[in-house]
Short mmCIF file of N, CA and C in Angstrom, two decimals:
data_model
loop_
_atom_site.label_atom_id
_atom_site.label_comp_id
_atom_site.label_asym_id
_atom_site.label_seq_id
_atom_site.Cartn_x
_atom_site.Cartn_y
_atom_site.Cartn_z
N MET A 121 119.39 25.15 -168.90
CA MET A 121 118.94 26.39 -169.03
C MET A 121 119.27 27.15 -168.13
N PRO A 122 119.00 28.73 -168.89
CA PRO A 122 119.75 29.70 -167.89
C PRO A 122 118.85 29.48 -166.78
N SER A 123 120.46 30.85 -166.26
CA SER A 123 119.89 30.70 -164.69
C SER A 123 119.09 32.01 -164.20
N SER A 124 117.92 32.12 -163.54
CA SER A 124 117.63 32.84 -162.86
C SER A 124 117.21 32.50 -161.71
N SER A 125 116.90 33.24 -160.52
CA SER A 125 116.66 33.56 -159.29
C SER A 125 115.11 32.47 -158.68
N ASN A 126 114.84 33.03 -160.15
CA ASN A 126 113.24 32.39 -159.87
C ASN A 126 112.65 30.91 -160.77
N CYS A 127 113.79 30.78 -161.30
CA CYS A 127 113.26 29.20 -162.03
C CYS A 127 114.33 28.09 -160.76
N SER A 128 113.91 27.02 -161.27
CA SER A 128 114.77 25.96 -160.25
C SER A 128 115.75 25.53 -161.66
N PRO A 129 117.00 25.08 -161.05
CA PRO A 129 117.96 24.35 -162.18
C PRO A 129 117.64 23.29 -162.56
N ILE A 130 116.24 22.47 -161.67
CA ILE A 130 116.35 20.82 -162.11
C ILE A 130 115.72 20.83 -162.62
N ILE A 131 113.65 21.52 -162.95
CA ILE A 131 113.09 21.60 -163.71
C ILE A 131 112.99 22.25 -165.01
N LYS A 132 112.91 21.85 -165.71
CA LYS A 132 112.79 22.07 -167.21
C LYS A 132 111.27 22.22 -168.30
N SER A 133 110.95 22.78 -168.45
CA SER A 133 109.77 23.01 -169.28
C SER A 133 109.77 23.12 -170.25
N ARG A 134 109.08 22.78 -170.95
CA ARG A 134 108.93 23.69 -172.58
C ARG A 134 108.22 24.91 -172.44
N THR A 135 108.22 26.66 -172.78
CA THR A 135 107.91 27.47 -172.54
C THR A 135 107.68 28.09 -173.99
N ALA A 136 106.76 28.58 -173.96
CA ALA A 136 106.44 29.80 -174.81
C ALA A 136 106.35 31.33 -174.34
N THR A 137 107.37 31.92 -175.09
CA THR A 137 107.08 33.08 -174.96
C THR A 137 106.93 34.39 -175.69
N LYS A 138 105.96 35.40 -175.48
CA LYS A 138 105.11 36.13 -175.93
C LYS A 138 105.36 37.39 -176.50
N LEU A 139 105.91 38.17 -177.65
CA LEU A 139 106.37 39.06 -177.57
C LEU A 139 105.65 40.50 -178.20
N PRO A 140 104.23 40.84 -177.57
CA PRO A 140 103.82 41.49 -178.42
C PRO A 140 104.07 43.12 -178.53
N VAL A 141 104.03 43.76 -180.45
CA VAL A 141 104.27 44.92 -180.54
C VAL A 141 103.76 45.86 -180.94
N GLU A 142 103.64 47.28 -180.87
CA GLU A 142 102.28 48.25 -181.27
C GLU A 142 103.15 48.47 -182.55
N ILE A 143 102.15 48.44 -183.56
CA ILE A 143 102.44 49.03 -185.09
C ILE A 143 101.80 50.19 -185.03
N LYS A 144 101.93 50.52 -185.54
CA LYS A 144 101.03 52.75 -185.09
C LYS A 144 101.38 52.61 -186.69
N GLY A 145 100.00 53.29 -187.16
CA GLY A 145 100.06 53.43 -189.00
C GLY A 145 100.27 52.97 -190.22
N THR A 146 100.55 51.78 -190.28
CA THR A 146 100.56 50.33 -191.48
C THR A 146 100.25 49.45 -190.58
N ARG A 147 99.84 48.91 -191.27
CA ARG A 147 99.13 47.42 -191.36
C ARG A 147 100.39 46.76 -192.26
N LEU A 148 101.22 47.41 -192.65
CA LEU A 148 102.40 46.00 -193.24
C LEU A 148 101.74 45.23 -194.67
N GLY A 149 100.54 45.71 -195.40
CA GLY A 149 99.81 44.94 -195.92
C GLY A 149 99.39 43.30 -195.56
N LEU A 150 99.04 43.19 -194.22
CA LEU A 150 98.52 42.70 -193.97
C LEU A 150 97.38 42.66 -193.13
N ALA A 151 96.33 41.20 -192.58
CA ALA A 151 95.18 41.69 -192.82
C ALA A 151 94.61 40.74 -191.08
N PRO A 152 94.12 41.61 -190.59
CA PRO A 152 94.10 41.05 -189.06
C PRO A 152 93.34 39.53 -188.93
N PHE A 153 94.13 38.87 -187.70
CA PHE A 153 94.92 37.40 -187.41
C PHE A 153 95.33 36.75 -188.68
N ASP A 154 96.12 37.71 -189.57
CA ASP A 154 96.97 36.82 -190.45
C ASP A 154 98.34 36.25 -189.83
N ASP A 155 98.46 35.65 -190.03
CA ASP A 155 99.57 34.41 -189.48
C ASP A 155 100.96 34.68 -190.25
N LEU A 156 101.92 34.62 -189.59
CA LEU A 156 103.41 35.00 -190.36
C LEU A 156 104.52 34.10 -189.40
N LEU A 157 104.78 33.44 -190.34
CA LEU A 157 106.26 32.39 -189.91
C LEU A 157 107.66 33.01 -190.08
N ILE A 158 108.16 33.73 -189.65
CA ILE A 158 109.50 33.51 -190.05
C ILE A 158 110.58 32.70 -189.19
N GLU A 159 111.20 31.91 -190.99
CA GLU A 159 112.08 30.87 -189.78
C GLU A 159 113.51 31.35 -190.52
N ARG A 160 114.30 30.91 -189.12
CA ARG A 160 115.92 31.15 -189.31
C ARG A 160 116.29 30.27 -189.00
N MET A 161 117.83 30.02 -189.12
CA MET A 161 118.62 28.88 -188.95
C MET A 161 118.83 29.07 -187.65
N ALA A 162 119.27 27.81 -187.24
CA ALA A 162 119.80 27.88 -185.73
C ALA A 162 118.87 27.98 -184.98
N ARG A 163 116.72 27.46 -184.82
CA ARG A 163 115.87 27.81 -184.23
C ARG A 163 115.72 28.95 -183.70
N HIS A 164 116.42 29.87 -184.50
CA HIS A 164 115.48 31.32 -183.90
C HIS A 164 114.66 31.83 -184.79
N ASP A 165 113.22 30.43 -184.72
CA ASP A 165 112.20 30.82 -185.27
C ASP A 165 110.92 31.79 -184.58
N ILE A 166 110.48 32.46 -185.66
CA ILE A 166 109.41 33.30 -184.77
C ILE A 166 107.66 33.51 -185.54
N TYR A 167 107.01 33.34 -184.51
CA TYR A 167 105.64 33.19 -185.43
C TYR A 167 104.64 34.39 -184.73
N PHE A 168 104.22 35.00 -186.02
CA PHE A 168 103.73 36.72 -185.03
C PHE A 168 101.99 36.13 -185.92
N LEU A 169 101.08 37.02 -185.06
CA LEU A 169 99.66 36.79 -184.80
C LEU A 169 99.26 38.05 -184.87
N CYS A 170 99.18 38.74 -186.21
CA CYS A 170 98.85 40.03 -186.84
C CYS A 170 97.71 40.32 -186.01
N PHE A 171 97.70 41.29 -185.43
CA PHE A 171 96.96 42.39 -186.08
C PHE A 171 95.11 41.51 -185.15
N PRO A 172 95.36 41.20 -184.26
CA PRO A 172 93.80 40.03 -183.75
C PRO A 172 93.09 41.49 -183.32
N PHE A 173 92.03 41.44 -183.62
CA PHE A 173 90.78 41.77 -183.17
C PHE A 173 90.69 43.53 -183.47
N ASP A 174 91.63 43.51 -184.81
CA ASP A 174 92.35 44.80 -185.14
C ASP A 174 92.73 45.87 -185.05
N LEU A 175 93.35 44.90 -183.89
CA LEU A 175 94.10 46.35 -182.82
C LEU A 175 94.95 47.01 -183.71
N ASP A 176 96.01 47.62 -183.24
CA ASP A 176 97.24 47.57 -184.08
C ASP A 176 98.24 47.86 -183.58
N LEU A 177 98.23 45.62 -182.91
CA LEU A 177 99.04 45.18 -182.24
C LEU A 177 99.45 43.85 -183.76
N MET A 178 101.33 43.65 -183.39
CA MET A 178 101.33 41.78 -183.49
C MET A 178 101.79 41.10 -182.77
N VAL A 179 101.43 40.19 -182.28
CA VAL A 179 102.07 39.53 -181.42
C VAL A 179 103.30 38.17 -182.17
N GLY A 180 104.36 38.47 -181.39
CA GLY A 180 105.82 37.61 -181.47
C GLY A 180 105.18 36.40 -180.89
N PHE A 181 105.74 35.13 -181.04
CA PHE A 181 105.29 34.00 -180.37
C PHE A 181 106.88 33.25 -180.59
N VAL A 182 107.53 33.07 -179.81
CA VAL A 182 109.02 31.87 -179.49
C VAL A 182 109.11 31.22 -178.63
N GLY A 183 109.32 29.86 -179.07
CA GLY A 183 109.38 28.67 -177.71
C GLY A 183 110.25 27.41 -177.98
N GLY A 184 109.82 26.87 -176.70
CA GLY A 184 110.94 26.04 -176.36
C GLY A 184 112.78 26.61 -175.59
N ASP A 185 113.48 26.04 -176.59
CA ASP A 185 115.10 26.10 -175.43
C ASP A 185 115.00 27.64 -176.04
N PHE A 186 114.75 28.39 -176.87
CA PHE A 186 114.96 30.23 -177.88
C PHE A 186 113.86 30.73 -176.51
N ALA A 187 113.11 30.26 -176.21
CA ALA A 187 112.01 30.99 -175.57
C ALA A 187 112.36 31.09 -174.13
N TRP A 188 113.35 30.68 -173.13
CA TRP A 188 114.26 30.39 -172.07
C TRP A 188 115.11 31.09 -172.54
N GLU A 189 115.99 30.83 -173.68
CA GLU A 189 116.94 31.93 -173.91
C GLU A 189 116.82 33.75 -174.18
N MET A 190 115.28 34.27 -175.05
CA MET A 190 115.01 34.58 -174.73
C MET A 190 114.71 35.57 -173.20
N SER A 191 114.04 34.55 -172.25
CA SER A 191 113.50 34.69 -170.63
C SER A 191 114.97 35.84 -170.36
N ALA A 192 116.21 34.37 -170.71
CA ALA A 192 117.40 35.06 -169.77
C ALA A 192 117.73 36.45 -170.44
N ALA A 193 117.72 36.47 -172.16
CA ALA A 193 118.23 38.12 -172.07
C ALA A 193 117.90 39.35 -172.08
N GLY A 194 116.24 39.20 -171.60
CA GLY A 194 115.45 40.11 -170.95
C GLY A 194 114.48 40.47 -172.08
N GLU A 195 113.67 41.72 -171.05
CA GLU A 195 113.00 42.20 -172.17
C GLU A 195 113.29 43.12 -173.29
N ALA A 196 114.32 43.69 -172.85
CA ALA A 196 114.69 45.08 -174.12
C ALA A 196 115.47 44.03 -175.17
N ALA A 197 115.71 42.78 -174.85
CA ALA A 197 116.66 41.81 -176.32
C ALA A 197 115.52 41.55 -176.78
N GLY A 198 114.42 41.42 -176.14
CA GLY A 198 113.44 40.66 -176.54
C GLY A 198 112.72 40.90 -177.25
N VAL A 199 112.58 42.40 -177.07
CA VAL A 199 111.13 43.56 -177.99
C VAL A 199 112.90 43.85 -179.37
N ASP A 200 114.24 44.03 -179.11
CA ASP A 200 115.15 43.96 -180.05
C ASP A 200 114.49 43.67 -181.19
N PHE A 201 114.90 42.16 -181.26
CA PHE A 201 114.44 40.77 -181.86
C PHE A 201 113.21 40.49 -182.52
N VAL A 202 112.22 41.05 -182.39
CA VAL A 202 111.40 41.45 -182.46
C VAL A 202 110.87 42.17 -183.24
N VAL A 203 111.18 43.44 -182.95
CA VAL A 203 110.99 44.82 -184.74
C VAL A 203 112.44 44.32 -185.75
N ASP A 204 113.78 43.80 -184.98
CA ASP A 204 114.26 43.39 -186.57
C ASP A 204 114.20 42.41 -187.17
N ARG A 205 113.42 41.60 -186.74
CA ARG A 205 112.89 40.44 -187.86
C ARG A 205 111.65 40.68 -188.42
N LEU A 206 110.77 41.32 -187.68
CA LEU A 206 109.86 42.61 -188.57
C LEU A 206 110.57 43.24 -189.70
N CYS A 207 111.61 44.22 -188.97
CA CYS A 207 112.51 44.93 -190.32
C CYS A 207 112.90 44.17 -191.57
N GLY A 208 113.19 43.21 -191.27
CA GLY A 208 114.10 42.13 -192.15
C GLY A 208 113.04 41.71 -192.86
N ILE A 209 111.93 41.49 -192.86
CA ILE A 209 110.58 41.37 -193.50
C ILE A 209 110.61 42.72 -194.59
N PHE A 210 109.91 43.46 -193.74
CA PHE A 210 109.32 44.88 -193.58
C PHE A 210 109.83 46.20 -194.53
N GLY A 211 111.15 46.00 -194.04
CA GLY A 211 112.22 46.79 -194.56
C GLY A 211 112.28 48.04 -192.78
N GLY A 212 113.64 48.66 -192.69
CA GLY A 212 113.82 49.33 -192.05
C GLY A 212 112.46 50.22 -191.25
N ASP A 213 111.62 51.19 -192.46
CA ASP A 213 110.81 51.80 -191.93
C ASP A 213 109.74 51.21 -190.51
N VAL A 214 109.49 50.17 -190.62
CA VAL A 214 108.89 49.26 -189.38
C VAL A 214 108.94 50.12 -188.24
N ARG A 215 110.59 50.15 -188.10
CA ARG A 215 110.87 50.80 -186.91
C ARG A 215 110.36 52.10 -186.32
N LYS A 216 110.28 53.02 -187.33
CA LYS A 216 109.39 54.09 -186.92
C LYS A 216 107.97 53.99 -186.73
N HIS A 217 107.62 53.25 -187.08
CA HIS A 217 106.16 52.48 -186.73
C HIS A 217 105.33 51.96 -185.99
N ALA A 218 107.19 50.80 -185.15
CA ALA A 218 107.03 50.35 -183.28
C ALA A 218 106.84 51.39 -181.92
N GLY A 219 105.34 50.78 -181.38
CA GLY A 219 105.34 51.71 -180.47
C GLY A 219 105.24 51.07 -179.03
N ARG A 220 104.82 50.85 -178.50
CA ARG A 220 105.43 50.07 -177.34
C ARG A 220 105.22 48.65 -176.95
N ALA A 221 105.52 47.88 -176.37
CA ALA A 221 106.07 46.23 -176.18
C ALA A 221 106.56 45.91 -175.39
N MET A 222 106.63 45.09 -174.91
CA MET A 222 106.54 43.93 -173.98
C MET A 222 107.15 42.30 -173.90
N MET A 223 107.56 41.69 -172.84
CA MET A 223 107.18 40.40 -173.13
C MET A 223 107.01 39.57 -171.94
N THR A 224 106.24 38.92 -172.66
CA THR A 224 106.21 37.46 -171.28
C THR A 224 107.19 37.24 -170.72
N ASN A 225 107.48 36.72 -169.28
CA ASN A 225 107.70 36.11 -168.88
C ASN A 225 107.65 34.82 -168.31
N TRP A 226 107.53 34.31 -168.42
CA TRP A 226 106.42 32.54 -167.46
C TRP A 226 107.21 32.37 -166.96
N GLY A 227 108.56 31.73 -167.61
CA GLY A 227 109.63 31.24 -167.07
C GLY A 227 109.95 31.74 -165.68
N ALA A 228 109.78 33.03 -165.36
CA ALA A 228 110.28 33.90 -163.92
C ALA A 228 109.07 33.34 -162.91
N GLU A 229 107.70 32.43 -163.45
CA GLU A 229 105.83 32.85 -162.78
C GLU A 229 106.81 31.37 -161.68
N ARG A 230 107.16 31.66 -160.98
CA ARG A 230 107.76 30.74 -159.56
C ARG A 230 106.28 29.33 -159.37
N PHE A 231 105.49 29.81 -159.97
CA PHE A 231 104.21 28.53 -159.97
C PHE A 231 103.68 28.21 -161.14
N VAL A 232 104.32 28.89 -162.38
CA VAL A 232 104.45 28.21 -163.32
C VAL A 232 105.83 27.43 -164.08
N ARG A 233 106.36 28.59 -164.27
CA ARG A 233 108.40 28.09 -164.38
C ARG A 233 107.99 27.77 -165.66
N GLY A 234 107.67 28.52 -166.56
CA GLY A 234 107.23 28.62 -168.02
C GLY A 234 106.83 27.18 -168.62
N ALA A 235 105.84 26.53 -167.71
CA ALA A 235 104.74 25.14 -168.59
C ALA A 235 103.98 26.28 -169.26
N TYR A 236 103.05 25.18 -169.72
CA TYR A 236 102.09 25.57 -170.52
C TYR A 236 101.66 24.53 -170.46
N ALA A 237 99.50 24.16 -171.05
CA ALA A 237 99.23 23.13 -171.73
C ALA A 237 98.78 23.33 -173.26
N ALA A 238 99.16 22.07 -173.88
CA ALA A 238 98.69 21.51 -175.00
C ALA A 238 98.53 19.91 -175.23
N ALA A 239 97.44 20.61 -176.65
CA ALA A 239 96.41 18.64 -176.56
C ALA A 239 97.45 18.07 -177.28
N ARG A 240 98.35 16.54 -177.14
CA ARG A 240 99.12 16.32 -177.90
C ARG A 240 98.38 16.20 -178.96
N PRO A 241 99.36 15.65 -180.11
CA PRO A 241 98.96 16.05 -181.72
C PRO A 241 98.27 14.49 -181.55
N GLY A 242 97.18 15.30 -182.24
CA GLY A 242 95.64 13.86 -182.44
C GLY A 242 95.34 13.75 -181.24
N ARG A 243 94.63 14.49 -180.28
CA ARG A 243 94.48 14.52 -179.46
C ARG A 243 93.28 15.69 -179.17
N SER A 244 93.05 16.82 -179.66
CA SER A 244 92.63 17.75 -179.06
C SER A 244 91.40 17.99 -179.16
N GLU A 245 90.69 16.94 -179.72
CA GLU A 245 88.58 16.74 -179.51
C GLU A 245 89.01 16.58 -178.21
N ALA A 246 89.64 16.41 -177.45
CA ALA A 246 89.92 16.57 -175.86
C ALA A 246 89.06 17.49 -175.13
N ARG A 247 89.47 18.78 -175.96
CA ARG A 247 88.92 20.12 -175.30
C ARG A 247 87.50 20.19 -175.91
N ALA A 248 86.41 19.18 -176.48
CA ALA A 248 85.71 19.37 -176.49
C ALA A 248 84.99 18.86 -175.61
N THR A 249 85.37 18.23 -174.67
CA THR A 249 85.06 17.60 -173.23
C THR A 249 85.50 18.19 -172.48
N LEU A 250 86.40 19.04 -172.38
CA LEU A 250 86.47 20.22 -171.15
C LEU A 250 85.28 21.03 -171.44
N MET A 251 84.81 21.32 -172.85
CA MET A 251 83.93 22.90 -172.54
C MET A 251 82.37 21.89 -171.86
N GLN A 252 82.20 20.43 -171.70
CA GLN A 252 81.03 20.07 -171.32
C GLN A 252 80.84 20.60 -169.94
N PRO A 253 79.79 21.23 -168.80
CA PRO A 253 79.31 21.08 -167.70
C PRO A 253 79.66 19.65 -167.26
N ILE A 254 80.38 19.80 -165.98
CA ILE A 254 80.15 18.90 -164.70
C ILE A 254 78.62 18.46 -163.93
N ALA A 255 77.58 17.48 -164.16
CA ALA A 255 76.42 18.02 -162.92
C ALA A 255 76.05 19.54 -163.23
N GLU A 256 75.59 20.36 -164.21
CA GLU A 256 75.63 21.92 -164.15
C GLU A 256 75.77 22.34 -163.25
N LYS A 257 76.96 21.98 -163.12
CA LYS A 257 77.65 22.85 -161.76
C LYS A 257 78.69 23.70 -161.79
N ILE A 258 79.84 22.71 -162.94
CA ILE A 258 81.09 22.79 -163.11
C ILE A 258 81.20 23.32 -164.08
N PHE A 259 81.47 24.58 -164.54
CA PHE A 259 81.62 24.95 -165.67
C PHE A 259 83.62 25.41 -166.06
N PHE A 260 83.88 25.10 -167.24
CA PHE A 260 85.36 25.92 -167.64
C PHE A 260 85.28 26.15 -168.96
N ALA A 261 86.31 27.41 -168.47
CA ALA A 261 86.47 28.64 -169.62
C ALA A 261 87.67 28.87 -169.86
N GLY A 262 88.31 29.19 -170.92
CA GLY A 262 89.56 29.91 -170.72
C GLY A 262 90.39 29.80 -172.30
N GLU A 263 91.35 29.56 -172.51
CA GLU A 263 92.26 29.61 -173.46
C GLU A 263 92.52 28.73 -174.23
N HIS A 264 91.91 27.28 -173.41
CA HIS A 264 92.35 26.05 -173.75
C HIS A 264 91.32 25.50 -174.14
N VAL A 265 90.06 25.93 -174.63
CA VAL A 265 88.86 25.71 -174.67
C VAL A 265 88.19 26.80 -175.31
N ALA A 266 88.87 27.73 -176.46
CA ALA A 266 88.61 28.68 -177.20
C ALA A 266 88.13 28.34 -178.04
N GLY A 267 88.09 27.53 -178.94
CA GLY A 267 87.65 26.92 -179.96
C GLY A 267 89.37 27.35 -181.15
N PRO A 268 88.70 27.70 -182.59
CA PRO A 268 89.62 28.84 -183.43
C PRO A 268 90.98 30.05 -182.59
N LEU A 269 90.32 29.91 -181.98
CA LEU A 269 90.86 30.92 -181.37
C LEU A 269 91.90 30.88 -179.75
N ILE A 270 92.38 28.77 -179.63
CA ILE A 270 92.80 28.74 -178.69
C ILE A 270 93.80 28.81 -178.90
N GLN A 271 94.52 29.15 -176.86
CA GLN A 271 96.02 29.65 -176.30
C GLN A 271 95.99 31.16 -176.76
N SER A 272 95.09 31.90 -176.76
CA SER A 272 95.05 33.77 -176.88
C SER A 272 94.15 33.81 -175.76
N CYS A 273 94.70 35.49 -175.90
CA CYS A 273 94.48 36.35 -174.21
C CYS A 273 92.28 36.34 -174.93
N GLY A 274 92.40 37.02 -176.31
CA GLY A 274 91.08 37.16 -176.56
C GLY A 274 90.51 35.85 -176.55
N GLY A 275 90.49 34.36 -176.88
CA GLY A 275 90.03 33.41 -176.86
C GLY A 275 89.35 33.31 -175.57
N ALA A 276 90.17 33.54 -173.98
CA ALA A 276 90.17 33.24 -173.09
C ALA A 276 88.87 34.18 -172.62
N ARG A 277 88.91 35.34 -172.88
CA ARG A 277 88.18 35.98 -172.51
C ARG A 277 86.42 36.15 -173.56
N LEU A 278 86.45 35.31 -175.13
CA LEU A 278 85.33 34.53 -175.38
C LEU A 278 84.93 34.05 -174.93
N SER A 279 86.04 32.98 -174.53
CA SER A 279 85.63 31.29 -173.89
C SER A 279 84.70 31.83 -172.08
N GLY A 280 85.33 32.84 -171.77
CA GLY A 280 84.33 32.91 -170.24
C GLY A 280 83.34 33.86 -170.90
N GLU A 281 82.83 34.51 -171.66
CA GLU A 281 82.06 35.38 -171.83
C GLU A 281 80.42 34.02 -172.20
N SER A 282 81.11 33.40 -173.27
CA SER A 282 80.28 32.26 -173.62
C SER A 282 79.70 31.27 -172.30
N VAL A 283 80.76 31.09 -171.92
CA VAL A 283 80.82 29.86 -170.65
C VAL A 283 79.90 31.16 -169.43
N ALA A 284 79.75 33.00 -169.29
CA ALA A 284 78.67 33.25 -168.24
C ALA A 284 77.27 33.52 -168.98
N ARG A 285 77.15 33.07 -170.53
CA ARG A 285 75.70 32.96 -170.76
C ARG A 285 74.73 32.02 -170.47
N GLN A 286 76.25 30.91 -170.80
CA GLN A 286 75.35 29.42 -170.10
C GLN A 286 74.85 29.57 -168.65
N VAL A 287 76.07 30.07 -168.04
CA VAL A 287 75.25 29.40 -166.30
C VAL A 287 74.43 30.69 -166.30
N ILE A 288 74.30 31.91 -166.91
CA ILE A 288 72.36 32.95 -166.74
C ILE A 288 71.91 32.00 -166.78
N ALA A 289 71.64 31.64 -168.26
CA ALA A 289 70.13 31.16 -169.21
C ALA A 289 70.67 29.64 -167.84
N GLN A 290 71.05 29.04 -167.72
CA GLN A 290 70.68 27.88 -166.66
C GLN A 290 70.08 28.33 -165.17
N ILE A 291 70.82 29.17 -164.84
CA ILE A 291 70.19 29.67 -163.90
C ILE A 291 68.41 30.74 -164.02
N ALA A 292 68.87 31.41 -164.70
CA ALA A 292 67.56 31.93 -165.83
C ALA A 292 66.29 30.53 -165.65
N ALA A 293 66.58 29.23 -165.76
CA ALA A 293 65.89 28.38 -165.95
C ALA A 293 64.99 28.00 -164.69
N LYS A 294 65.75 28.37 -163.90
CA LYS A 294 65.49 27.56 -162.91
C LYS A 294 64.41 28.06 -161.96
#
């Protein structure tokens, strides 16, 4: 595990690092919510969620040990990696379209240390159980119960809005 003053050297969790980059003036032939997976040798794969909600944004995801390596390398190296991979697919002109970019650093979050929740293979139906209110008093919302947009910020927002409507309807019915 990379050394970091904020990460325990004893605890190593799986992690995912998100690298959103603004792409201005072109859609590179991609449609909103297209998926793009760039597989490379030596586990340096990257997945992109392309132009979510029709925004000028491509969100790169790396995971596992490579995400820890990215975290240790720092934001500038992570952003360079993303832009280099896009240039490798779409050509060097992508660089002039790349705008603001950043990298999440969940591995440095002292309460999370890079961990994330995911359904076990074949157990995704458990999310439907989480979507059910408990005693009509406790409601769950977030990216983990966001239907087709699970594990995304947009999904978390839409899930929260949906649950808020349910609560309002329940209160209004009383």
